[in-house]
Short mmCIF file of C-alpha atoms in Angstrom, two decimals:
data_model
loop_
_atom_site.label_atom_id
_atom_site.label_comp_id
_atom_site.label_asym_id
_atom_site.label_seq_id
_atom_site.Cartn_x
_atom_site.Cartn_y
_atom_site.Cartn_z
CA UNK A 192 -71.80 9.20 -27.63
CA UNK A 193 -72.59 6.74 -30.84
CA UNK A 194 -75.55 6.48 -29.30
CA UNK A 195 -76.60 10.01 -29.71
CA UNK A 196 -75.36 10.39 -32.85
CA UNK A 197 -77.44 7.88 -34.00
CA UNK A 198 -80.81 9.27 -32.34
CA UNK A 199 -79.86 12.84 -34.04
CA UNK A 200 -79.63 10.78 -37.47
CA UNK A 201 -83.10 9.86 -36.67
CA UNK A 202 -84.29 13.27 -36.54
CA UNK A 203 -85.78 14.38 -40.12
CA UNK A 204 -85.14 17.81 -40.52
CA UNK A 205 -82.76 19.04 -37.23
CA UNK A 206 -82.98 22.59 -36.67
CA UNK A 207 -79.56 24.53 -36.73
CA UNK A 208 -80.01 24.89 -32.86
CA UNK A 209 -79.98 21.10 -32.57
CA UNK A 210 -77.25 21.10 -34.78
CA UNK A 211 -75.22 23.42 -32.85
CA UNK A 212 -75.84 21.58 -29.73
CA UNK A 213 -74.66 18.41 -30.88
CA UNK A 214 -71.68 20.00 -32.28
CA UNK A 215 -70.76 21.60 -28.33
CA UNK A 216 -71.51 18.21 -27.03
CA UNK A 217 -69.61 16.10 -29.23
CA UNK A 218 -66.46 19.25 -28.82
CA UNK A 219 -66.93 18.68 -24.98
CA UNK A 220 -67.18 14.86 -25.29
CA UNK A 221 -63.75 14.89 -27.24
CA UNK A 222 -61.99 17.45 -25.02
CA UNK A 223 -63.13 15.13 -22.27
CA UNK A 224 -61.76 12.24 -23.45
CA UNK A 225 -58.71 13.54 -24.69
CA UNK A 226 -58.05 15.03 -20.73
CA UNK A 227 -58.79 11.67 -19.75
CA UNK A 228 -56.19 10.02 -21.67
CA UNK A 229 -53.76 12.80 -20.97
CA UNK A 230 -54.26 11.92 -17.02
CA UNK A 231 -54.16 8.84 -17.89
CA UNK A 232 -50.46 8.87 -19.51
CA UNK A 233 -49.88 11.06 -16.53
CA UNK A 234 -50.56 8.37 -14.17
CA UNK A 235 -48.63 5.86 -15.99
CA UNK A 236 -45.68 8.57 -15.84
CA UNK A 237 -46.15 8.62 -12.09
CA UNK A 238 -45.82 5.04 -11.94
CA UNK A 239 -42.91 4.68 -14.24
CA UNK A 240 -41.14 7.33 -12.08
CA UNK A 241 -41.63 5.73 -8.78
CA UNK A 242 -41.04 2.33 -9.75
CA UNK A 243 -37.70 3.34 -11.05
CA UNK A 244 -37.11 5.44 -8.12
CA UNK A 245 -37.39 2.48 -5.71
CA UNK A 246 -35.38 0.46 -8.36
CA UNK A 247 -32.51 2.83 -8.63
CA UNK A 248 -32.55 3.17 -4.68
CA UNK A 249 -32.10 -0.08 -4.30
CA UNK A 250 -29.64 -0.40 -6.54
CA UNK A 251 -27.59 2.37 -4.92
CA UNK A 252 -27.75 1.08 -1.10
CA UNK A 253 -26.25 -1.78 -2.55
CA UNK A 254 -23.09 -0.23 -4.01
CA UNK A 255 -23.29 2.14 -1.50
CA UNK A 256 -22.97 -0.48 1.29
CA UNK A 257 -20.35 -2.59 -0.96
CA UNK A 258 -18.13 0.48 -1.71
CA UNK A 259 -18.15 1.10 2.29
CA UNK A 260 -17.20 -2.04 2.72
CA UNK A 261 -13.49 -2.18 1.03
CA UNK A 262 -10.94 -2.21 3.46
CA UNK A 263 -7.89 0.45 3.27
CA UNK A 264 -5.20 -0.11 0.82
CA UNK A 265 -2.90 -3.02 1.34
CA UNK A 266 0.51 -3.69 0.76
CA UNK A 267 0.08 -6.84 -0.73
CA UNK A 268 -0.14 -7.94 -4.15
CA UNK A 269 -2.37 -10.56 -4.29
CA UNK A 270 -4.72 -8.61 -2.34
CA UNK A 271 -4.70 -5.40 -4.25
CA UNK A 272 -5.16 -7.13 -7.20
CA UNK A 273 -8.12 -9.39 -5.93
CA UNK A 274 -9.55 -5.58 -4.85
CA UNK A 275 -8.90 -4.27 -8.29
CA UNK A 276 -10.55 -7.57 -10.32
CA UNK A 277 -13.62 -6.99 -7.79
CA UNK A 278 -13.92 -3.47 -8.41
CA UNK A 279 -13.87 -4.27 -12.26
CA UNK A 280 -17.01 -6.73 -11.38
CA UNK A 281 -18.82 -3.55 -9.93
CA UNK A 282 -18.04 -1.14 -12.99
CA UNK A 283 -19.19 -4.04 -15.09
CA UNK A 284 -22.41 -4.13 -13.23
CA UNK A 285 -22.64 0.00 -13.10
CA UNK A 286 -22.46 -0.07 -17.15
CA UNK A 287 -25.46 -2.58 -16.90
CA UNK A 288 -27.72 -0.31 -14.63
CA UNK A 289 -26.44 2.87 -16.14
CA UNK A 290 -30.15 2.21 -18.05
CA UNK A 291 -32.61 2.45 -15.09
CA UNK A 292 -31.03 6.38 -14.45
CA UNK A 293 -31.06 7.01 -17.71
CA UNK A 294 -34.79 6.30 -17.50
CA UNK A 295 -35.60 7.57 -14.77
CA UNK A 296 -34.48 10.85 -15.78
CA UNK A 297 -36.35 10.45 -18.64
CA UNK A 298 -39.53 9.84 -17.16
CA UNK A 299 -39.43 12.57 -15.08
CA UNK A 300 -39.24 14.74 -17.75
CA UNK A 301 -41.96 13.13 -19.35
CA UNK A 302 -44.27 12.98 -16.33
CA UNK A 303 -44.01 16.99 -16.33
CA UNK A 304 -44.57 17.81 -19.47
CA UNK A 305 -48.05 15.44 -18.92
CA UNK A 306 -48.84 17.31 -15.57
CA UNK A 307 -48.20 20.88 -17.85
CA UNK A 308 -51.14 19.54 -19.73
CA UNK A 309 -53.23 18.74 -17.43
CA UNK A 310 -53.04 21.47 -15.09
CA UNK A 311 -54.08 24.66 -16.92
CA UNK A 312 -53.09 28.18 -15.68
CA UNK A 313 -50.74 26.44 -12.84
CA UNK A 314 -46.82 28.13 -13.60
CA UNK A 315 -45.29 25.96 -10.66
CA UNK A 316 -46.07 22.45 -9.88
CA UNK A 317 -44.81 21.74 -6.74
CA UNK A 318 -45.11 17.84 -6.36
CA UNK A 319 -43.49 17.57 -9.60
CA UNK A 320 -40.52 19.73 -8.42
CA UNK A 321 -40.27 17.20 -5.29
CA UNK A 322 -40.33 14.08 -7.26
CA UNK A 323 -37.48 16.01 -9.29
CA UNK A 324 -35.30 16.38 -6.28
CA UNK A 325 -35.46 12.92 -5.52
CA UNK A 326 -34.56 11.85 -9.02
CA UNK A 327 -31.88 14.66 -8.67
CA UNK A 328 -30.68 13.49 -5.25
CA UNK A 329 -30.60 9.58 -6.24
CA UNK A 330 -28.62 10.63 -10.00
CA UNK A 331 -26.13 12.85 -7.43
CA UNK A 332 -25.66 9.52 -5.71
CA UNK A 333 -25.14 7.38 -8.45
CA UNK A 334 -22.75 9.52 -10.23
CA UNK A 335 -20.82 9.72 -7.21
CA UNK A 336 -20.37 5.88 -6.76
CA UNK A 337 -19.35 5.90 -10.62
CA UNK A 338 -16.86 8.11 -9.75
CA UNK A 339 -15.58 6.02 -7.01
CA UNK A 340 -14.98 3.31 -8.88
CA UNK A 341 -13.24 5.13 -11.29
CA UNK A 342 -11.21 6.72 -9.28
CA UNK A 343 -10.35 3.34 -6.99
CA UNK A 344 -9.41 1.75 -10.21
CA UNK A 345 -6.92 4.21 -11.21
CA UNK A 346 -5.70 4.68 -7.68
CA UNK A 347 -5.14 0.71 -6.80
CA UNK A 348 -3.68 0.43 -10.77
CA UNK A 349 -1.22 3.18 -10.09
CA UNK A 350 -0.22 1.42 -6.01
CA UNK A 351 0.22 -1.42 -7.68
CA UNK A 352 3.00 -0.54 -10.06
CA UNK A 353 4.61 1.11 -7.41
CA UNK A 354 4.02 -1.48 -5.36
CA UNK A 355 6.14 -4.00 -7.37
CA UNK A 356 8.63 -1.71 -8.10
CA UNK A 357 9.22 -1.63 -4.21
CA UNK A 358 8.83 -5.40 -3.19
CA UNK A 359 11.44 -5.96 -6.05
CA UNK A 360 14.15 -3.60 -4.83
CA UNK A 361 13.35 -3.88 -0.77
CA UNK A 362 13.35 -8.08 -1.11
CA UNK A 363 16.75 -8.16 -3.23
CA UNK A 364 18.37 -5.09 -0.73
CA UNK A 365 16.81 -7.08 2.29
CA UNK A 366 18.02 -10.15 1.22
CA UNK A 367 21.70 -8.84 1.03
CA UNK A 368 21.17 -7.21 4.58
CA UNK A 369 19.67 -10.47 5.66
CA UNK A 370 23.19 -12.43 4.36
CA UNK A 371 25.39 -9.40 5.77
CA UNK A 372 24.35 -9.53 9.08
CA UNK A 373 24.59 -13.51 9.30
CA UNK A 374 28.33 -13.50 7.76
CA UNK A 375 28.93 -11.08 10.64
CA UNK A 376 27.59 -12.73 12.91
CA UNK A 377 29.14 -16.19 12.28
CA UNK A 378 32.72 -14.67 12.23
CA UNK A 379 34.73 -16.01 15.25
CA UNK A 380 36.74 -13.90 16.76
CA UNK A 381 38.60 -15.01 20.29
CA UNK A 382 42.40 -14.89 21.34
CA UNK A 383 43.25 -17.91 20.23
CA UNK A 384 43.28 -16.91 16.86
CA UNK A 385 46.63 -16.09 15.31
CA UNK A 386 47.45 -13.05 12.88
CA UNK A 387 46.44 -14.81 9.65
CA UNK A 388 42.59 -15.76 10.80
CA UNK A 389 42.76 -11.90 12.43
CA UNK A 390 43.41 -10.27 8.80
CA UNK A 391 41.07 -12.93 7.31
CA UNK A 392 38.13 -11.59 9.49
CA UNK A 393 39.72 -8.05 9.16
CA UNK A 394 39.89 -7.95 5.18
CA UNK A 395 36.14 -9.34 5.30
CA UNK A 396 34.86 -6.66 7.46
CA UNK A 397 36.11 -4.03 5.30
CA UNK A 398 35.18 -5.67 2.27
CA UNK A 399 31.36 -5.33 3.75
CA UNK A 400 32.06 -2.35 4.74
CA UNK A 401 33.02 -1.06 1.69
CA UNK A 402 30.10 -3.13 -0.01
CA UNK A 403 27.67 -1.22 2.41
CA UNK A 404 28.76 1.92 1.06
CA UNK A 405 27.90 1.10 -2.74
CA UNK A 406 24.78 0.04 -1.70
CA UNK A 407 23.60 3.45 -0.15
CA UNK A 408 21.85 4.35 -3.63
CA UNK A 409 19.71 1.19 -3.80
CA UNK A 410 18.92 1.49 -0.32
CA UNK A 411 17.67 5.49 -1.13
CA UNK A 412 15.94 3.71 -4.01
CA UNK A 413 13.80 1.01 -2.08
CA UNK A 414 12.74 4.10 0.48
CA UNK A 415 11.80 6.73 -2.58
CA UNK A 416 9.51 3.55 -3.93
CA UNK A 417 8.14 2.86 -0.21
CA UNK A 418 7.57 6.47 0.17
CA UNK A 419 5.86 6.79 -3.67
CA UNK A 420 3.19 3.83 -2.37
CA UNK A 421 2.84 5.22 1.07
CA UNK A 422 1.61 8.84 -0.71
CA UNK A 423 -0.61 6.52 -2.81
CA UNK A 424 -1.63 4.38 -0.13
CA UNK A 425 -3.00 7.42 2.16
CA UNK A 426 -4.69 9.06 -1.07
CA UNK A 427 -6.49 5.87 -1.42
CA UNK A 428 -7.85 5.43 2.37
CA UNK A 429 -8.33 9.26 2.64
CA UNK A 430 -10.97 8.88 0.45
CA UNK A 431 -12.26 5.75 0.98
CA UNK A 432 -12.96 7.38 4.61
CA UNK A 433 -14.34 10.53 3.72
CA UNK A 434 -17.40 8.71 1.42
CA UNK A 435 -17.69 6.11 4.06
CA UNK A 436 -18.34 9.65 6.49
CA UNK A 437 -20.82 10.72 3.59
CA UNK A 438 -23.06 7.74 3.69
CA UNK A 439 -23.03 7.38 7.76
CA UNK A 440 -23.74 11.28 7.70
CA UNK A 441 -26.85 10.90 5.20
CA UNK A 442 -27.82 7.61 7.08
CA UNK A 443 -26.66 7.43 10.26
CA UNK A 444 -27.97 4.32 11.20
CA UNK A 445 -25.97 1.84 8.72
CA UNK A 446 -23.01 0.10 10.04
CA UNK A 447 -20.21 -1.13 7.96
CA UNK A 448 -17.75 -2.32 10.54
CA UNK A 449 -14.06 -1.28 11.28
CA UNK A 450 -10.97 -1.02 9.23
CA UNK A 451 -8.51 -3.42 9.95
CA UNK A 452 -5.95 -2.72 12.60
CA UNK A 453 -3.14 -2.57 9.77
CA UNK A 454 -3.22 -0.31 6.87
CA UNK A 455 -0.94 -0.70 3.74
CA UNK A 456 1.21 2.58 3.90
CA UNK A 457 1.69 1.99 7.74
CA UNK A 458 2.84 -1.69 7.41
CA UNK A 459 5.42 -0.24 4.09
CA UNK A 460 6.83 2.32 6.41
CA UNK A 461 7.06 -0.31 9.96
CA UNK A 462 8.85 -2.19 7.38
CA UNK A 463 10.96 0.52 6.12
CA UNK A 464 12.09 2.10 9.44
CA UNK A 465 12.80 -1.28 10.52
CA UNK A 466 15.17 -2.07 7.16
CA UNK A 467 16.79 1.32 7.68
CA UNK A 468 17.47 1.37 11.29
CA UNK A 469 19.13 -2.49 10.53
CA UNK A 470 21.37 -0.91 7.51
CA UNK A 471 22.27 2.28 9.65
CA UNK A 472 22.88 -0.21 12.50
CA UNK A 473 25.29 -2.98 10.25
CA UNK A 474 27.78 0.07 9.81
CA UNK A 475 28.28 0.34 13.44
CA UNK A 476 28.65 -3.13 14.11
CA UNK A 477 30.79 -3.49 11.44
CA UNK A 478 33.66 -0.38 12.68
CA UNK A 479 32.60 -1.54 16.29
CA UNK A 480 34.30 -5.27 15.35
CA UNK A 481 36.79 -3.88 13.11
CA UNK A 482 38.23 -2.20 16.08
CA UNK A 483 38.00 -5.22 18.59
CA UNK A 484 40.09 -6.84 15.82
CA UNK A 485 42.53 -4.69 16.30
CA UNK A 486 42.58 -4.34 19.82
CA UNK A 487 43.58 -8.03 19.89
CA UNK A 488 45.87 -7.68 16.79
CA UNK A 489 47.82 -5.14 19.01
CA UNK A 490 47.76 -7.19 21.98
CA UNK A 491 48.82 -10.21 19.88
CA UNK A 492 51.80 -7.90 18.87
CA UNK A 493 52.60 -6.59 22.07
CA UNK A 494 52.90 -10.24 23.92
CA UNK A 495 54.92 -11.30 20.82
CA UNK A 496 57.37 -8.16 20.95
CA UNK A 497 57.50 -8.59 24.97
CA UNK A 498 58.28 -12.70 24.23
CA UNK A 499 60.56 -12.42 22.09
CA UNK A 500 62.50 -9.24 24.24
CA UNK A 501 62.24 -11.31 27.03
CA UNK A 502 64.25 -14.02 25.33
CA UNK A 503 67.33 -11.86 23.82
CA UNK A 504 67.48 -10.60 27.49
CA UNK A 505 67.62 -14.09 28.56
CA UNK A 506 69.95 -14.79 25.92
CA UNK A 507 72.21 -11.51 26.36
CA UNK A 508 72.25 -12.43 30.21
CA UNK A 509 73.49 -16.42 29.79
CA UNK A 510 76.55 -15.06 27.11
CA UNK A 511 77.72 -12.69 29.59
CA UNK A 512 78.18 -15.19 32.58
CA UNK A 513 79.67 -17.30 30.15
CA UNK A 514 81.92 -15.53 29.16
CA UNK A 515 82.81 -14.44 32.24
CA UNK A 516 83.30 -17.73 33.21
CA UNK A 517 86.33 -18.53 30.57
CA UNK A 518 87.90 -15.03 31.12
CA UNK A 519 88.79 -16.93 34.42
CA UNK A 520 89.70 -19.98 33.91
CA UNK A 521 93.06 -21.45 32.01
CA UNK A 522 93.08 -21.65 28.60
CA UNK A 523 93.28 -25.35 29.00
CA UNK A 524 90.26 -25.90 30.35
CA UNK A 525 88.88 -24.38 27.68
CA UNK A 526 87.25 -26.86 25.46
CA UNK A 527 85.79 -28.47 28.56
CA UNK A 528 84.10 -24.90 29.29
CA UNK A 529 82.54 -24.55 26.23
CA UNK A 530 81.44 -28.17 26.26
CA UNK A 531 79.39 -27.26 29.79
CA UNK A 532 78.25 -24.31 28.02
CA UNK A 533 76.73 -26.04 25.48
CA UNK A 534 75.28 -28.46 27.76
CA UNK A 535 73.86 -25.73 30.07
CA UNK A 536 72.03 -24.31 26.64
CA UNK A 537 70.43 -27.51 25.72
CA UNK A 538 68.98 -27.89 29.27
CA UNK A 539 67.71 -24.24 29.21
CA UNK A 540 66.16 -24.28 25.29
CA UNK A 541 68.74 -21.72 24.31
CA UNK A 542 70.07 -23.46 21.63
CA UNK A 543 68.86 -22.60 18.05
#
């Protein structure tokens, strides 16, 4: 186009129609260029957009596939807490690529207000609509793993209080049962025992007894904290399976494996029914040897009571022949009599 201008400069006297012409072609020479540049800028927009499309879905089968991968809730601490410091590493990382969205949103807009320009007349441009679902589809997907982080971060914080509140009160109440049930169990009981070691074991029983009793309330209190991190527990895996459904359902050919056979809330309440059944179980046991101890104090009464009757009758039954026996004879013979009485109670054990 210089080049024109400067062959029109060499014209002496140009006539207005020359004028005119070179005024059209230099108008259509900058409308030209300036539609040029505009595609141009449009083409860089399309490139911008679907680099950072392939970006961002990259970046979101990766969180996608590492989100599927967490295993449900478990009941112990050093694991939920090793699941809540990893899941802190992933937010980290989200506030780092919260950019390439950002952008790509961005650039979409851009790209269409650049199409707009270049396509006159057109009201509705379907590509660009497409390339907006996309965008829209892949920012649906990325705000949804943001919010699953979130939300697993509050979840696993909230567990894990509970959590410690229940280990606490179910290790201290299960280490009573635990010394309960072995005190019980070492207590001898047998019929050689006499009515001192009976009361002994007797007064103990009751005393544990009695000590069960008081500790209803902190046993209520370990099962309202299981039951708080059960609720909590279920929350957590309920949802952790229904997005794990989403992505197979949108994909179903990824694979992420199986849960593991034991989840947190079920391994709190096999522990739970297991401590409970135990405590209703110890006040059973308990009565159930209370009453064998006395059985035998009753039968330790009974063959002392039938003992000792069986020696007054003895007794009562020696006196009368003896003193039948000096009702007879002459008063003289009397000191010899009672000497052979005496006698005859050594030799029997009579004499006290």
């Amino acid at each position: 186009m210089s080049m024109i201008q400067e062959l029109f400069r060499q014209i002496l006297d140009p006539s207005p129609m020359q004028r005119a012409l070179l005024e059209q072609m230099l108008s259509r020479w900058e409308n030209l260029w300036d539609t040029s540049k505009m595609h141009a800028e449009s083409i860089k927009a399309v490139e911008a957009v679907l680099t950072g499309v392939v970006e961002a879905n990259e970046i979101l089968n990766t969180h996608e596939r590492t989100l599927c991968l967490y295993d449900y809730m478990p009941s112990n601490l050093d694991q939920l807490r090793n699941m809540h410091a990893e899941l802190l590493s992933v937010q980290m990382l989200l506030q780092q690529q919260q950019a390439v969205f950002d952008d790509l949103s961005s650039n979409v807009g851009k790209l269409r207000q650049h199409v707009a320009r270049t396509r006159f007349n057109v009201a509705d441009h379907y590509d660009i609509n497409s390339v907006d679902d996309v965008v829209q589809e892949l920012t649906v997907r990325w705000e949804n793993i943001c919010y699953q982080v979130i939300d697993r971060l509050n979840l696993i914080e909230s567990a894990t209080g509970v959590l410690m509140q229940y280990q606490s009160a179910y290790e201290n109440e299960n280490a009573w049962l635990e010394r309960v049930e072995k005190t019980i169990d070492d207590l001898r009981i047998d019929e050689s025992m006499n009515p001192e070691e009976y009361q002994k074991h007797l007064d103990l029983l009751m005393a544990e007894y009695r000590n069960l009793t008081e500790r209803t309330e902190a046993v209520e209190h370990v099962n309202r904290e299981g039951g708080r991190f059960i609720r909590e527990a279920k929350t957590y895996d309920s949802r952790i399976s229904q997005y794990r459904d989403s992505i197979m359902e949108r994909n179903p050919t990824i694979s992420f494996g199986s849960y593991s056979s034991m989840s947190g809330h079920r391994q709190v309440a096999k522990d739970l029914e297991d401590f409970n059944r135990r405590f209703s179980q110890l006040a059973s046991v308990i009565l159930e040897r209370r009453n064998v101890i006395q059985v035998w104090m009753q039968s330790y009464r009974r063959r002392r009571e039938f003992r000792r009757a069986n020696f007054i009758r003895r007794m009562a039954l020696n006196d009368s022949d003896m003193f039948n026996l000096c009702h007879d004879l002459s008063a003289g013979r009397l000191g010899l009599i009672l000497f052979c009485m005496r006698h005859v109670r050594l030799e029997r054990g009579l004499l006290i």
